[in-house]
Amino acid sequence: MKLLENRILTDAKVIGSDVLKVDMFLNHQMDIGLLNDMGKEFHRLFADCGVNKIMTVEASGIGIACIAAQYFSVPVVFAKKGANKYIGKDLYTAEVYSFTKDVCTTIGVSKAYLNSSDRVLIIDDFLANGQAALGLTSIIEQAGATVVGIGIAVEKSFQEGRARLLEKGYNLKSLAMIKSMENGTVTFC
Ligand code: 5GP
């Protein structure tokens, strides 16, 4: 998606060799016009998948998922991080290692919001090594539901995530695919 690629080139900052900071338009301050165009694009890409639910992980995927969900007219369920007494004990859970924070977190979704007839589209802001997406696929599959697609805003294609998700047969589509970030310069696939 050219619009997102151009915004990355003008505003994003490369931190070290493998982290892209997009706080100014995607996951701290959010450019709603851009998110809206991304939502439309996710809908175009997954329109024929029979999506009836969108899932993401707390917190930075929630904005993108909600805007995309308006085009599908479906609810969004986000996996909560850590022990959460307010959503009860009847949860599907998965362990997810955070690439940016270097910690392992349990994510959980109440059994009330996922069932075996659900056809779920996963949406997230970034794909690095695939841990967040695989945690969500595990939760969806524990419920007997179907993962019909995985939509990612920014994929760092030089990391392991794409290969891991394709190996498991998932329908992965990313709006911007980064080939490398060497010497602070972003190059797209
Ligand atoms: P993965 O689980 O695929 O290893 O990493 C994806 C998750 O880590 C995303 O949900 C995102 O929040 C975070 N993440 C991974 N790489 C980056 C990055 O380069 N920049 C930012 N802002 N977040 C990232």
PDB file of C-alpha atoms and ligand atoms in Angstrom:
ATOM      1  CA  MET A   1       0.000   0.000   0.000  1.00  0.00           C
ATOM      2  CA  LYS A   2       1.851   3.037  -1.344  1.00  0.00           C
ATOM      3  CA  LEU A   3       0.239   5.525   1.041  1.00  0.00           C
ATOM      4  CA  LEU A   4       1.524   3.622   4.089  1.00  0.00           C
ATOM      5  CA  GLU A   5       4.958   3.054   2.530  1.00  0.00           C
ATOM      6  CA  ASN A   6       5.305   6.771   1.799  1.00  0.00           C
ATOM      7  CA  ARG A   7       4.282   7.663   5.333  1.00  0.00           C
ATOM      8  CA  ILE A   8       6.887   5.261   6.710  1.00  0.00           C
ATOM      9  CA  LEU A   9       9.535   6.868   4.507  1.00  0.00           C
ATOM     10  CA  THR A  10       8.655  10.399   5.600  1.00  0.00           C
ATOM     11  CA  ASP A  11       7.849   9.930   9.315  1.00  0.00           C
ATOM     12  CA  ALA A  12       9.013   6.606  10.765  1.00  0.00           C
ATOM     13  CA  LYS A  13      12.336   6.222  12.580  1.00  0.00           C
ATOM     14  CA  VAL A  14      14.542   3.139  12.574  1.00  0.00           C
ATOM     15  CA  ILE A  15      15.746   2.211  16.072  1.00  0.00           C
ATOM     16  CA  GLY A  16      18.839  -0.002  16.072  1.00  0.00           C
ATOM     17  CA  SER A  17      18.735  -2.637  13.352  1.00  0.00           C
ATOM     18  CA  ASP A  18      15.240  -4.065  13.697  1.00  0.00           C
ATOM     19  CA  VAL A  19      12.693  -1.761  15.373  1.00  0.00           C
ATOM     20  CA  LEU A  20      10.619   0.792  13.492  1.00  0.00           C
ATOM     21  CA  LYS A  21       9.110   3.634  15.484  1.00  0.00           C
ATOM     22  CA  VAL A  22       5.761   4.729  14.065  1.00  0.00           C
ATOM     23  CA  ASP A  23       4.444   6.569  17.138  1.00  0.00           C
ATOM     24  CA  MET A  24       3.657   9.675  15.148  1.00  0.00           C
ATOM     25  CA  PHE A  25       0.961   8.151  12.932  1.00  0.00           C
ATOM     26  CA  LEU A  26       0.172   4.536  13.896  1.00  0.00           C
ATOM     27  CA  ASN A  27       0.526   3.426  17.477  1.00  0.00           C
ATOM     28  CA  HIS A  28       0.714   6.403  19.802  1.00  0.00           C
ATOM     29  CA  GLN A  29      -0.649   9.404  17.900  1.00  0.00           C
ATOM     30  CA  MET A  30      -2.946   7.897  15.262  1.00  0.00           C
ATOM     31  CA  ASP A  31      -3.664   9.415  11.836  1.00  0.00           C
ATOM     32  CA  ILE A  32      -7.302   8.402  11.458  1.00  0.00           C
ATOM     33  CA  GLY A  33      -7.425   9.287   7.748  1.00  0.00           C
ATOM     34  CA  LEU A  34      -4.545   6.880   7.108  1.00  0.00           C
ATOM     35  CA  LEU A  35      -6.048   4.204   9.389  1.00  0.00           C
ATOM     36  CA  ASN A  36      -9.302   4.558   7.484  1.00  0.00           C
ATOM     37  CA  ASP A  37      -7.566   3.907   4.157  1.00  0.00           C
ATOM     38  CA  MET A  38      -5.808   0.922   5.734  1.00  0.00           C
ATOM     39  CA  GLY A  39      -9.146  -0.401   6.997  1.00  0.00           C
ATOM     40  CA  LYS A  40     -10.584  -0.158   3.466  1.00  0.00           C
ATOM     41  CA  GLU A  41      -7.565  -1.982   2.068  1.00  0.00           C
ATOM     42  CA  PHE A  42      -7.888  -4.819   4.629  1.00  0.00           C
ATOM     43  CA  HIS A  43     -11.528  -5.105   3.596  1.00  0.00           C
ATOM     44  CA  ARG A  44     -10.591  -5.284  -0.102  1.00  0.00           C
ATOM     45  CA  LEU A  45      -7.995  -8.000   0.634  1.00  0.00           C
ATOM     46  CA  PHE A  46     -10.191 -10.198   2.855  1.00  0.00           C
ATOM     47  CA  ALA A  47     -13.693  -9.340   1.571  1.00  0.00           C
ATOM     48  CA  ASP A  48     -14.394 -12.850   0.264  1.00  0.00           C
ATOM     49  CA  CYS A  49     -13.212 -14.749   3.382  1.00  0.00           C
ATOM     50  CA  GLY A  50     -16.539 -14.752   5.241  1.00  0.00           C
ATOM     51  CA  VAL A  51     -15.075 -12.847   8.199  1.00  0.00           C
ATOM     52  CA  ASN A  52     -17.493 -12.553  11.133  1.00  0.00           C
ATOM     53  CA  LYS A  53     -15.028 -11.397  13.809  1.00  0.00           C
ATOM     54  CA  ILE A  54     -11.739  -9.483  13.954  1.00  0.00           C
ATOM     55  CA  MET A  55      -9.156 -10.246  16.633  1.00  0.00           C
ATOM     56  CA  THR A  56      -6.063  -8.401  17.762  1.00  0.00           C
ATOM     57  CA  VAL A  57      -3.849  -8.093  20.846  1.00  0.00           C
ATOM     58  CA  GLU A  58      -4.019  -5.327  23.425  1.00  0.00           C
ATOM     59  CA  ALA A  59      -2.999  -2.602  22.816  1.00  0.00           C
ATOM     60  CA  SER A  60      -1.499  -1.171  19.663  1.00  0.00           C
ATOM     61  CA  GLY A  61      -3.533  -3.257  17.195  1.00  0.00           C
ATOM     62  CA  ILE A  62      -6.882  -2.143  18.629  1.00  0.00           C
ATOM     63  CA  GLY A  63      -7.210   1.155  16.726  1.00  0.00           C
ATOM     64  CA  ILE A  64      -6.447  -0.405  13.331  1.00  0.00           C
ATOM     65  CA  ALA A  65      -8.692  -3.409  14.046  1.00  0.00           C
ATOM     66  CA  CYS A  66     -11.644  -1.208  15.046  1.00  0.00           C
ATOM     67  CA  ILE A  67     -11.429   0.977  11.963  1.00  0.00           C
ATOM     68  CA  ALA A  68     -11.110  -2.073   9.687  1.00  0.00           C
ATOM     69  CA  ALA A  69     -14.077  -3.708  11.468  1.00  0.00           C
ATOM     70  CA  GLN A  70     -16.351  -0.878  10.348  1.00  0.00           C
ATOM     71  CA  TYR A  71     -15.843  -2.006   6.739  1.00  0.00           C
ATOM     72  CA  PHE A  72     -16.648  -5.638   7.593  1.00  0.00           C
ATOM     73  CA  SER A  73     -19.491  -4.710   9.993  1.00  0.00           C
ATOM     74  CA  VAL A  74     -18.195  -7.228  12.525  1.00  0.00           C
ATOM     75  CA  PRO A  75     -17.156  -7.004  16.205  1.00  0.00           C
ATOM     76  CA  VAL A  76     -13.556  -6.758  17.404  1.00  0.00           C
ATOM     77  CA  VAL A  77     -12.261  -8.971  20.201  1.00  0.00           C
ATOM     78  CA  PHE A  78      -8.856  -8.097  21.588  1.00  0.00           C
ATOM     79  CA  ALA A  79      -6.792 -10.494  23.660  1.00  0.00           C
ATOM     80  CA  LYS A  80      -6.039  -8.998  27.067  1.00  0.00           C
ATOM     81  CA  LYS A  81      -2.522  -9.067  28.432  1.00  0.00           C
ATOM     82  CA  GLY A  82      -1.700 -10.470  31.869  1.00  0.00           C
ATOM     83  CA  ALA A  83      -4.001 -11.843  34.545  1.00  0.00           C
ATOM     84  CA  ASN A  84      -7.277  -9.973  34.398  1.00  0.00           C
ATOM     85  CA  LYS A  85      -9.799 -10.646  37.119  1.00  0.00           C
ATOM     86  CA  TYR A  86     -12.524  -8.590  35.393  1.00  0.00           C
ATOM     87  CA  ILE A  87     -12.950 -10.933  32.440  1.00  0.00           C
ATOM     88  CA  GLY A  88     -13.235 -13.992  34.670  1.00  0.00           C
ATOM     89  CA  LYS A  89     -11.412 -17.317  34.748  1.00  0.00           C
ATOM     90  CA  ASP A  90     -13.064 -18.985  31.795  1.00  0.00           C
ATOM     91  CA  LEU A  91     -10.456 -18.004  29.228  1.00  0.00           C
ATOM     92  CA  TYR A  92      -8.556 -19.271  26.233  1.00  0.00           C
ATOM     93  CA  THR A  93      -4.924 -18.307  26.829  1.00  0.00           C
ATOM     94  CA  ALA A  94      -1.550 -18.335  25.074  1.00  0.00           C
ATOM     95  CA  GLU A  95       1.985 -17.339  26.010  1.00  0.00           C
ATOM     96  CA  VAL A  96       3.460 -14.612  23.827  1.00  0.00           C
ATOM     97  CA  TYR A  97       7.050 -13.399  23.828  1.00  0.00           C
ATOM     98  CA  SER A  98       7.174  -9.670  23.140  1.00  0.00           C
ATOM     99  CA  PHE A  99       9.745  -8.716  20.559  1.00  0.00           C
ATOM    100  CA  THR A 100       9.896  -5.052  21.602  1.00  0.00           C
ATOM    101  CA  LYS A 101       9.709  -5.538  25.401  1.00  0.00           C
ATOM    102  CA  ASP A 102      11.716  -8.776  25.722  1.00  0.00           C
ATOM    103  CA  VAL A 103       9.203 -10.319  28.150  1.00  0.00           C
ATOM    104  CA  CYS A 104       6.793 -13.233  27.977  1.00  0.00           C
ATOM    105  CA  THR A 105       3.122 -12.382  28.606  1.00  0.00           C
ATOM    106  CA  THR A 106      -0.005 -14.474  28.914  1.00  0.00           C
ATOM    107  CA  ILE A 107      -2.768 -13.227  26.627  1.00  0.00           C
ATOM    108  CA  GLY A 108      -6.352 -14.268  27.226  1.00  0.00           C
ATOM    109  CA  VAL A 109      -9.799 -14.104  25.634  1.00  0.00           C
ATOM    110  CA  SER A 110     -13.033 -14.897  27.431  1.00  0.00           C
ATOM    111  CA  LYS A 111     -14.705 -18.079  26.165  1.00  0.00           C
ATOM    112  CA  ALA A 112     -17.879 -15.996  25.872  1.00  0.00           C
ATOM    113  CA  TYR A 113     -16.525 -14.162  22.826  1.00  0.00           C
ATOM    114  CA  LEU A 114     -15.244 -16.971  20.620  1.00  0.00           C
ATOM    115  CA  ASN A 115     -17.044 -20.062  19.385  1.00  0.00           C
ATOM    116  CA  SER A 116     -16.544 -22.837  16.869  1.00  0.00           C
ATOM    117  CA  SER A 117     -18.586 -21.149  14.134  1.00  0.00           C
ATOM    118  CA  ASP A 118     -16.434 -18.011  14.139  1.00  0.00           C
ATOM    119  CA  ARG A 119     -14.399 -17.102  11.040  1.00  0.00           C
ATOM    120  CA  VAL A 120     -11.748 -14.810  12.400  1.00  0.00           C
ATOM    121  CA  LEU A 121      -9.510 -12.244  10.731  1.00  0.00           C
ATOM    122  CA  ILE A 122      -6.459 -11.356  12.830  1.00  0.00           C
ATOM    123  CA  ILE A 123      -5.234  -7.774  12.448  1.00  0.00           C
ATOM    124  CA  ASP A 124      -2.076  -6.336  14.008  1.00  0.00           C
ATOM    125  CA  ASP A 125       0.157  -3.310  13.579  1.00  0.00           C
ATOM    126  CA  PHE A 126       3.458  -5.205  13.115  1.00  0.00           C
ATOM    127  CA  LEU A 127       4.722  -8.634  12.173  1.00  0.00           C
ATOM    128  CA  ALA A 128       8.233  -9.407  13.446  1.00  0.00           C
ATOM    129  CA  ASN A 129       8.792 -13.025  14.554  1.00  0.00           C
ATOM    130  CA  GLY A 130       5.119 -13.955  14.530  1.00  0.00           C
ATOM    131  CA  GLN A 131       4.688 -14.556  18.267  1.00  0.00           C
ATOM    132  CA  ALA A 132       1.638 -12.302  18.706  1.00  0.00           C
ATOM    133  CA  ALA A 133      -0.093 -13.690  15.606  1.00  0.00           C
ATOM    134  CA  LEU A 134       0.673 -17.303  16.598  1.00  0.00           C
ATOM    135  CA  GLY A 135      -0.649 -16.654  20.123  1.00  0.00           C
ATOM    136  CA  LEU A 136      -3.902 -15.451  18.584  1.00  0.00           C
ATOM    137  CA  THR A 137      -4.139 -18.393  16.181  1.00  0.00           C
ATOM    138  CA  SER A 138      -3.678 -20.736  19.153  1.00  0.00           C
ATOM    139  CA  ILE A 139      -6.526 -19.039  21.057  1.00  0.00           C
ATOM    140  CA  ILE A 140      -8.815 -19.114  17.997  1.00  0.00           C
ATOM    141  CA  GLU A 141      -8.069 -22.787  17.370  1.00  0.00           C
ATOM    142  CA  GLN A 142      -8.618 -23.712  21.049  1.00  0.00           C
ATOM    143  CA  ALA A 143     -12.162 -22.408  20.525  1.00  0.00           C
ATOM    144  CA  GLY A 144     -12.562 -24.603  17.425  1.00  0.00           C
ATOM    145  CA  ALA A 145     -12.950 -21.424  15.330  1.00  0.00           C
ATOM    146  CA  THR A 146     -11.278 -20.788  11.960  1.00  0.00           C
ATOM    147  CA  VAL A 147      -8.480 -18.333  11.191  1.00  0.00           C
ATOM    148  CA  VAL A 148      -9.519 -17.037   7.751  1.00  0.00           C
ATOM    149  CA  GLY A 149      -6.743 -14.490   7.406  1.00  0.00           C
ATOM    150  CA  ILE A 150      -3.990 -12.480   9.027  1.00  0.00           C
ATOM    151  CA  GLY A 151      -3.773  -8.808   8.062  1.00  0.00           C
ATOM    152  CA  ILE A 152      -0.692  -6.877   9.100  1.00  0.00           C
ATOM    153  CA  ALA A 153      -0.027  -3.154   8.709  1.00  0.00           C
ATOM    154  CA  VAL A 154       3.798  -3.289   8.723  1.00  0.00           C
ATOM    155  CA  GLU A 155       5.609  -6.553   8.090  1.00  0.00           C
ATOM    156  CA  LYS A 156       9.355  -6.711   8.670  1.00  0.00           C
ATOM    157  CA  SER A 157       9.919  -9.401   6.072  1.00  0.00           C
ATOM    158  CA  PHE A 158      13.563  -9.889   7.110  1.00  0.00           C
ATOM    159  CA  GLN A 159      12.376 -11.441  10.404  1.00  0.00           C
ATOM    160  CA  GLU A 160      10.887 -14.894  10.951  1.00  0.00           C
ATOM    161  CA  GLY A 161       7.156 -14.149  11.190  1.00  0.00           C
ATOM    162  CA  ARG A 162       6.135 -14.445   7.522  1.00  0.00           C
ATOM    163  CA  ALA A 163       7.824 -17.840   7.087  1.00  0.00           C
ATOM    164  CA  ARG A 164       6.350 -19.184  10.341  1.00  0.00           C
ATOM    165  CA  LEU A 165       2.797 -18.168   9.437  1.00  0.00           C
ATOM    166  CA  LEU A 166       3.010 -19.390   5.829  1.00  0.00           C
ATOM    167  CA  GLU A 167       4.457 -22.701   7.012  1.00  0.00           C
ATOM    168  CA  LYS A 168       1.263 -23.221   9.006  1.00  0.00           C
ATOM    169  CA  GLY A 169      -0.817 -22.406   5.936  1.00  0.00           C
ATOM    170  CA  TYR A 170      -2.304 -19.090   7.046  1.00  0.00           C
ATOM    171  CA  ASN A 171      -3.575 -16.524   4.536  1.00  0.00           C
ATOM    172  CA  LEU A 172      -1.190 -13.650   5.355  1.00  0.00           C
ATOM    173  CA  LYS A 173      -1.437 -10.210   3.748  1.00  0.00           C
ATOM    174  CA  SER A 174       0.593  -7.182   4.765  1.00  0.00           C
ATOM    175  CA  LEU A 175       0.061  -3.570   3.693  1.00  0.00           C
ATOM    176  CA  ALA A 176       3.758  -2.624   3.823  1.00  0.00           C
ATOM    177  CA  MET A 177       6.541  -5.194   3.581  1.00  0.00           C
ATOM    178  CA  ILE A 178       9.998  -4.086   4.691  1.00  0.00           C
ATOM    179  CA  LYS A 179      12.934  -5.893   3.105  1.00  0.00           C
ATOM    180  CA  SER A 180      15.619  -4.219   5.210  1.00  0.00           C
ATOM    181  CA  MET A 181      16.318  -1.355   7.603  1.00  0.00           C
ATOM    182  CA  GLU A 182      20.089  -1.292   7.280  1.00  0.00           C
ATOM    183  CA  ASN A 183      21.895   1.894   8.320  1.00  0.00           C
ATOM    184  CA  GLY A 184      18.582   3.496   9.269  1.00  0.00           C
ATOM    185  CA  THR A 185      17.197   3.265   5.717  1.00  0.00           C
ATOM    186  CA  VAL A 186      13.913   1.461   5.085  1.00  0.00           C
ATOM    187  CA  THR A 187      13.723  -0.570   1.853  1.00  0.00           C
ATOM    188  CA  PHE A 188      10.461  -2.247   0.827  1.00  0.00           C
ATOM    189  CA  CYS A 189      10.106  -5.675  -0.806  1.00  0.00           C
TER     190      CYS A 189
HETATM  191  P1  5GP B   1       5.985 -10.518  16.779  1.00  0.00           P
HETATM  192  O1  5GP B   1       5.017 -11.060  17.772  1.00  0.00           O
HETATM  193  O2  5GP B   1       5.576 -10.748  15.345  1.00  0.00           O
HETATM  194  O3  5GP B   1       7.394 -10.939  17.040  1.00  0.00           O
HETATM  195  O4  5GP B   1       5.981  -8.939  16.992  1.00  0.00           O
HETATM  196  C1  5GP B   1       4.811  -8.226  16.717  1.00  0.00           C
HETATM  197  C2  5GP B   1       4.395  -7.394  17.879  1.00  0.00           C
HETATM  198  O5  5GP B   1       5.517  -6.709  18.444  1.00  0.00           O
HETATM  199  C3  5GP B   1       3.427  -6.326  17.383  1.00  0.00           C
HETATM  200  O6  5GP B   1       2.192  -6.543  18.018  1.00  0.00           O
HETATM  201  C4  5GP B   1       4.034  -5.007  17.778  1.00  0.00           C
HETATM  202  O7  5GP B   1       3.298  -4.420  18.824  1.00  0.00           O
HETATM  203  C5  5GP B   1       5.430  -5.312  18.275  1.00  0.00           C
HETATM  204  N1  5GP B   1       6.488  -4.946  17.289  1.00  0.00           N
HETATM  205  C6  5GP B   1       7.322  -5.799  16.655  1.00  0.00           C
HETATM  206  N2  5GP B   1       8.211  -5.137  15.914  1.00  0.00           N
HETATM  207  C7  5GP B   1       7.941  -3.830  16.063  1.00  0.00           C
HETATM  208  C8  5GP B   1       8.542  -2.640  15.539  1.00  0.00           C
HETATM  209  O8  5GP B   1       9.507  -2.639  14.768  1.00  0.00           O
HETATM  210  N3  5GP B   1       7.978  -1.459  15.915  1.00  0.00           N
HETATM  211  C9  5GP B   1       6.907  -1.394  16.765  1.00  0.00           C
HETATM  212  N4  5GP B   1       6.419  -0.182  17.051  1.00  0.00           N
HETATM  213  N5  5GP B   1       6.322  -2.500  17.295  1.00  0.00           N
HETATM  214  C10 5GP B   1       6.831  -3.711  16.940  1.00  0.00           C
END
